[in-house]
Coordinates of C-alpha atoms in Angstrom, one line a residue:
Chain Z
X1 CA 6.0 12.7 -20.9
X2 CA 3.2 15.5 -20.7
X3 CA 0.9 15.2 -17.7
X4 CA -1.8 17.5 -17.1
X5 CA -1.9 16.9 -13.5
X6 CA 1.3 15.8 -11.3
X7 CA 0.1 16.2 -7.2
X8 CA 3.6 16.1 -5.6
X9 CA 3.0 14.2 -2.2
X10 CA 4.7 13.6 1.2
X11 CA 3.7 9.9 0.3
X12 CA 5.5 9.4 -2.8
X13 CA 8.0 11.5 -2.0
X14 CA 8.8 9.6 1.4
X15 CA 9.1 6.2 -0.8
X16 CA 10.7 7.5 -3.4
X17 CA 13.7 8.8 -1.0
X18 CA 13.2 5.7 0.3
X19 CA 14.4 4.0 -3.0
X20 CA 17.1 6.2 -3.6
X21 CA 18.3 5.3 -0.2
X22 CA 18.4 8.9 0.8
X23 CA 17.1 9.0 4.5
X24 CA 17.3 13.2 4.9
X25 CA 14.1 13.8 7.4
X26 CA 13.3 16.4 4.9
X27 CA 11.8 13.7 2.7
X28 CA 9.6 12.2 5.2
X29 CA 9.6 14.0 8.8
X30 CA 7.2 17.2 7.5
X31 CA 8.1 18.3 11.7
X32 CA 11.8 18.0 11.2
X33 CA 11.2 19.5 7.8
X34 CA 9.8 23.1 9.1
X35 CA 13.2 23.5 11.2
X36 CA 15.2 23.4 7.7
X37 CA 15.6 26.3 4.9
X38 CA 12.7 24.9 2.4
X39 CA 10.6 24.8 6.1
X40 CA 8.8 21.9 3.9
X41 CA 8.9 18.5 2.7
X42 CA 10.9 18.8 0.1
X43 CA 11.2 16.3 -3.3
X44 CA 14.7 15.0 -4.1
X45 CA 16.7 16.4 -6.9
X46 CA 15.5 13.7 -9.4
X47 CA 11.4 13.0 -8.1
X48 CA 10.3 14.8 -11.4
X49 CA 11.1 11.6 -13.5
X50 CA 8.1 10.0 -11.2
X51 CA 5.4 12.1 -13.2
X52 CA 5.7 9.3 -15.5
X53 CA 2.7 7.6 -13.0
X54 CA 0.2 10.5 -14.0
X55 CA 1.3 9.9 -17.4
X56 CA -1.6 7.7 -18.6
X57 CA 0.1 6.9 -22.0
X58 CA 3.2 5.9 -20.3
X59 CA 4.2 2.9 -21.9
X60 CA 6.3 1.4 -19.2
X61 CA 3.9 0.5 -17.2
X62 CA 1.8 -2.1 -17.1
X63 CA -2.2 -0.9 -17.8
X64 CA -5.0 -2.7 -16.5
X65 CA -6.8 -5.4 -19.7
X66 CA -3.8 -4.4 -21.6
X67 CA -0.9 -7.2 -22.6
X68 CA 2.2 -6.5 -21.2
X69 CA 5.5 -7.5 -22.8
X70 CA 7.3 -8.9 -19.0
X71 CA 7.0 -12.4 -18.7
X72 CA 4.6 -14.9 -17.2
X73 CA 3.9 -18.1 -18.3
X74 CA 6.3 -17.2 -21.3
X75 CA 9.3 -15.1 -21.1
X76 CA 7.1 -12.8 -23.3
X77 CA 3.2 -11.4 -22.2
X78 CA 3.6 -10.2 -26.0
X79 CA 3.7 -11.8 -29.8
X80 CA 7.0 -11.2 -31.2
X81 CA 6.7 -8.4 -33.8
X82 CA 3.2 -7.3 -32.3
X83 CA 4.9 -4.0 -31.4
X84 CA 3.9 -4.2 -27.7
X85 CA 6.9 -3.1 -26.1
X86 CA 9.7 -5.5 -28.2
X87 CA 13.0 -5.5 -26.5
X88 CA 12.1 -3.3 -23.9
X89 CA 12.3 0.4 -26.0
X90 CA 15.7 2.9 -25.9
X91 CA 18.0 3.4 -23.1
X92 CA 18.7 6.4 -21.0
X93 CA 21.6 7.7 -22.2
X94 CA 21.9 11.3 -20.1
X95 CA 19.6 13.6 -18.0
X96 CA 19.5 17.3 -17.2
X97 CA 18.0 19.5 -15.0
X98 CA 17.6 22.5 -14.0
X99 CA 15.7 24.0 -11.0
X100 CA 13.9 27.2 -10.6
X101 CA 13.1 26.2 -7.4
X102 CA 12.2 22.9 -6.0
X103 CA 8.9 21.3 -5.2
X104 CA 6.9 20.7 -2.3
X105 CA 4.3 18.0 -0.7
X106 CA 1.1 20.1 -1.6
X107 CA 2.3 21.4 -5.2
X108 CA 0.4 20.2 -8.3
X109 CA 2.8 20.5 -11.1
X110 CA 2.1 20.2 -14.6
X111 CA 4.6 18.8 -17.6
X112 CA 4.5 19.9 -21.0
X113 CA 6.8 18.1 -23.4
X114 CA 9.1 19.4 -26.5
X115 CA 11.8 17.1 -28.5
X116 CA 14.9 18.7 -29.3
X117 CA 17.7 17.4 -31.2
X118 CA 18.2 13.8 -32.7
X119 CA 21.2 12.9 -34.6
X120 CA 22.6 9.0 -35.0
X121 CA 26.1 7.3 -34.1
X122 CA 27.7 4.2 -35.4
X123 CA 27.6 2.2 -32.5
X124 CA 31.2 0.3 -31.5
X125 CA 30.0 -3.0 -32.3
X126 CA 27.8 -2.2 -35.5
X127 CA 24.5 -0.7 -35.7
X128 CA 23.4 2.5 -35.4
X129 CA 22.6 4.9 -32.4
X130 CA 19.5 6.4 -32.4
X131 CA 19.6 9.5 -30.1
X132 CA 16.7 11.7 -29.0
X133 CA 16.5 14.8 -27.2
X134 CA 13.4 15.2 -25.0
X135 CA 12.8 18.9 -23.0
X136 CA 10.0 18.5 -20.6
X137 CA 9.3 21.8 -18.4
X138 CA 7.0 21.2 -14.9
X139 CA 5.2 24.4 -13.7
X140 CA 3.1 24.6 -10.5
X141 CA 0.0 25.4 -9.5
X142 CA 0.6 29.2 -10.4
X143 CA 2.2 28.4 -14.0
X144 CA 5.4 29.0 -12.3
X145 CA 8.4 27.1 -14.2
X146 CA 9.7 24.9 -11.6
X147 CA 11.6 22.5 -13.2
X148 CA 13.1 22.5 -16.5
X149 CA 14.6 18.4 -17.4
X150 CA 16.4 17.5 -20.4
X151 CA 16.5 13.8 -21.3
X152 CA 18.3 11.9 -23.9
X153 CA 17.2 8.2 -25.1
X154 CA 19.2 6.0 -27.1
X155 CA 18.1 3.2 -29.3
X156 CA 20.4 0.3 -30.4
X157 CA 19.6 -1.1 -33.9
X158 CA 20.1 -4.7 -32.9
X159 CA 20.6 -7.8 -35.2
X160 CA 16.8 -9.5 -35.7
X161 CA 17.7 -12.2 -33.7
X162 CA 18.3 -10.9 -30.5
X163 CA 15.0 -8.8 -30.7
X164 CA 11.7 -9.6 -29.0
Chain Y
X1 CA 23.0 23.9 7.4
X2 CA 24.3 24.8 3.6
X3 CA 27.5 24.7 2.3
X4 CA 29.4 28.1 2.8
X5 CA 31.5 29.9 0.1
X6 CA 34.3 30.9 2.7
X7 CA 34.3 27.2 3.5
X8 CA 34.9 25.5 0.2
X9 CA 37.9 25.9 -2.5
X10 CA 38.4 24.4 -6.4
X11 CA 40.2 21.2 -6.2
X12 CA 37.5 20.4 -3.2
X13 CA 36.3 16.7 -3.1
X14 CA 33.1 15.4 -1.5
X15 CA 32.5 11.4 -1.0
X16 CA 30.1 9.0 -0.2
X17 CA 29.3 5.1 -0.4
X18 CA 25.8 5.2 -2.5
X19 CA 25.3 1.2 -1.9
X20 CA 27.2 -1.7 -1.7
X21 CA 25.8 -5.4 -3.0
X22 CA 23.3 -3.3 -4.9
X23 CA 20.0 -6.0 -4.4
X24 CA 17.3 -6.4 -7.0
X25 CA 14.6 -5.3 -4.4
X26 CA 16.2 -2.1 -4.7
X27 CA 15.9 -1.8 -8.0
X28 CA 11.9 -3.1 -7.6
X29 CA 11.4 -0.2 -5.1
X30 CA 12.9 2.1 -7.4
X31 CA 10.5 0.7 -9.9
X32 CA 7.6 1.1 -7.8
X33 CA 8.1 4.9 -7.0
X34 CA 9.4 6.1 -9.7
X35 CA 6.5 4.4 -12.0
X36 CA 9.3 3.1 -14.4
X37 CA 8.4 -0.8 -14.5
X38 CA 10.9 -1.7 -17.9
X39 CA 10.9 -5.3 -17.0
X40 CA 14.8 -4.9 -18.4
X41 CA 15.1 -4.0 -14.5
X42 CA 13.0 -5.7 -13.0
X43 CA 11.9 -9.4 -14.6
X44 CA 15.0 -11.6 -14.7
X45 CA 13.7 -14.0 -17.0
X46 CA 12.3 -11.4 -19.7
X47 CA 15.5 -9.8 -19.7
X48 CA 17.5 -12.6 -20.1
X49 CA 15.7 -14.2 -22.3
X50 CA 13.9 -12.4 -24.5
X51 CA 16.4 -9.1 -24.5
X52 CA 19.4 -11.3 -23.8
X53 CA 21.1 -9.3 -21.4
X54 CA 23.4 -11.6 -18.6
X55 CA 20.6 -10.0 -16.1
X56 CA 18.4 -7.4 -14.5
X57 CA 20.1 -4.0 -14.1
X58 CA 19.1 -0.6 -12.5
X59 CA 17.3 2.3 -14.1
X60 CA 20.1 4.9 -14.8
X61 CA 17.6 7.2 -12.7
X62 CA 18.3 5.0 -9.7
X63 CA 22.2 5.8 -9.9
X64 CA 21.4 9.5 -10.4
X65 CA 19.2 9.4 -7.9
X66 CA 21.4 7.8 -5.4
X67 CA 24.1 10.0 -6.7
X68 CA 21.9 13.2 -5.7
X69 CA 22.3 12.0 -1.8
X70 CA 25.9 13.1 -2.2
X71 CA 25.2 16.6 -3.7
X72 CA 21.9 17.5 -1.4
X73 CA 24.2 16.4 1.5
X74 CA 26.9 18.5 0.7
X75 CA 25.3 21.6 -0.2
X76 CA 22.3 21.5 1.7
X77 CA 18.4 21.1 1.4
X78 CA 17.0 23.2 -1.8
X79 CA 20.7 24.4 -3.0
X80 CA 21.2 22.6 -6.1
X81 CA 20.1 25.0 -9.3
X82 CA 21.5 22.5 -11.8
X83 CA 22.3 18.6 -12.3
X84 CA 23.1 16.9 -15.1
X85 CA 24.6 13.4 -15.6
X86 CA 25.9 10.8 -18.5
X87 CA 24.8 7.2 -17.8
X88 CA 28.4 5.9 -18.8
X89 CA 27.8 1.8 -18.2
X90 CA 25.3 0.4 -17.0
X91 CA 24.4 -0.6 -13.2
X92 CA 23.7 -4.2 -12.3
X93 CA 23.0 -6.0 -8.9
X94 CA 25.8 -6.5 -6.4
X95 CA 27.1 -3.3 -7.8
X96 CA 28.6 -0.9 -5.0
X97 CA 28.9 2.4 -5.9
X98 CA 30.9 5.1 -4.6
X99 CA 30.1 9.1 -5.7
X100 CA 32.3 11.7 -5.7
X101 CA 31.7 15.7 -6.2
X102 CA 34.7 17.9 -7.1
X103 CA 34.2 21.5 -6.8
X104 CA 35.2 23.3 -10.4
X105 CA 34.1 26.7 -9.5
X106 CA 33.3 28.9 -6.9
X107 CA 32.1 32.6 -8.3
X108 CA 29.5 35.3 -7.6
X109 CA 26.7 35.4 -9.7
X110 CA 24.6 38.6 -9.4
X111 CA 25.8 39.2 -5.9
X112 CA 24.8 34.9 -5.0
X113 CA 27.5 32.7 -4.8
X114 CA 27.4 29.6 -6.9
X115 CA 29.6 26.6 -6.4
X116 CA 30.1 24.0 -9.8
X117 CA 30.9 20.1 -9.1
X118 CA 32.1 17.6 -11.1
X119 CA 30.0 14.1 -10.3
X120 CA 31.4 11.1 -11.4
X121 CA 29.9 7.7 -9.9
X122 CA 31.9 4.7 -10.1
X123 CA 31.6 1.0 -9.1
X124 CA 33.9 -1.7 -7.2
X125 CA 35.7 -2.1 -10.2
X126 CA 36.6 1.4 -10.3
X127 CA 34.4 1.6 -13.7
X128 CA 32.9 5.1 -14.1
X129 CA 28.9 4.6 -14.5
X130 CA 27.8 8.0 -14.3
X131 CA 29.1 11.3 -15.4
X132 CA 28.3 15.2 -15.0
X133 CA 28.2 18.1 -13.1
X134 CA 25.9 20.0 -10.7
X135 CA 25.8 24.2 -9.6
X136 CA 24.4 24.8 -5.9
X137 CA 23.9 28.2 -4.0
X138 CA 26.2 28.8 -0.8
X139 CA 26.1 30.8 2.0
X140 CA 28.4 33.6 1.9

């Protein structure tokens, strides 16, 4: 997901430790945090994959006057077949990265997206595998490379019925 | 305090509980901070219903996540270089998941030493849900 402007904060990074159950002070103690190496708050290993909420075309969220496909009074906020989310898109199928160094409460990161490979499997029980490569590179405030993440989805091909 | 490189040997193995009875509200948070809000892990009804799965389950992200605990633990704050995982089944709640680092490596790059891990993550039926590896910088 390409996001022009990613603030990392002690904020989100405090709840997002929090929802990893990782309680290291270095995620939210910014006093305890200056005794450590980083001498900073600190994001955890995997707090990149949040840019996704500066990503204002992310399409797993829901967006405000827009139909979302979770349920409410139906199963279903969405028409089947309208294309508004269907089944709930691809899976997650593996993630990489790599760290140039790793970012702090004040940085303002930026995420510039490439695909890379795609190729297709025959899944185990029928259908095909749809793989895609994503390579999604975060600099800071300096154009630094920070972070460099390589993610790869997977869509099932899934008999009509069992589709939204 | 990092790991040091006169401390640790191949063959090495590092281990933690991640979570046991994984709870939905978990998964929510995750949800919440992370900005992924699939309703595949967090609306029970949509997910059963509509995408026909037996229920919610967690964002591979959350299990990689959790998994990182283990690694920034053992190697320190602002060690790890690389980390890379395979989301090998999938997560659901009640889960409890146990991690596990094996150290693969232990060398000098340009004068820094560099350990390599093997991560696998696997639940209470001993099922392997996540896969990979992980580099860190030591201390001499």
């Amino acid at each position: 997901m390409a996001v022009d402007r990613f603030p990392v904060e002690y904020s989100h990074i405090m709840m997002f430790a929090r929802s990893v159950g990782d309680p290291n002070p270095i995620y939210h103690d910014p006093e305890a945090a200056k005794a450590t190496e980083p001498g900073a708050v600190i994001a955890p290993p995997t707090f990149v994959q949040s840019s996704a909420q500066f990503d204002p075309d992310y399409v797993l969220r829901p967006k405000i006057g827009a139909p979302w496909f979770g349920s409410g009074k139906n199963p279903t906020g969405v028409a089947p077949g309208s294309g508004g989310g269907g089944n709930g898109g691809g899976l997650h199928a593996e993630q990489h990265y790599e760290y140039h160094r790793h970012p702090q409460a004040g940085d303002v990161l930026t995420a510039t997206v490439k695909p890379g490979e795609s190729w297709e499997k025959q899944g185990r029980r029928g259908g095909k595998l749809l793989f895609q490569e994503t390579i999604t590179e975060y600099r800071d405030q300096n154009g630094e490379l920070v972070v460099t993440a390589r993610g790869i989805g997977v869509r099932t091909e899934r008999p009509a019925t069992s589709e939204a | 305090m990092a790991l040091k490189a006169s401390e640790v040997k191949v063959g090495d193995v590092f281990s933690c509980v991640l979570v046991e009875d994984l709870k939905r509200t978990q998964i929510v948070q995750y949800a919440g901070a992370s900005g992924d809000y699939n309703p595949l892990h967090t609306d029970e009804i949509f997910t059963k219903e509509v995408a026909g799965y037996p229920s919610v389950f967690a964002h591979g992200m959350l299990t990689m996540g959790m998994t990182a605990r283990l690694l920034t633990d053992t190697v320190g704050d602002g060690r790890l270089t690389r980390y890379g995982v395979r989301f090998t089944a999938q997560v659901w709640p009640g889960d409890d998941l146990s991690a596990k680092a094996t150290v693969t490596a232990v060398q000098d790059v340009d004068g820094v030493a560099i350990a390599e891990f093997d991560v696998e993550t696997t639940n209470q039926d001993g099922a392997v849900v996540l896969s990979g590896s992980a580099a860190a910088r030591l201390d001499p």
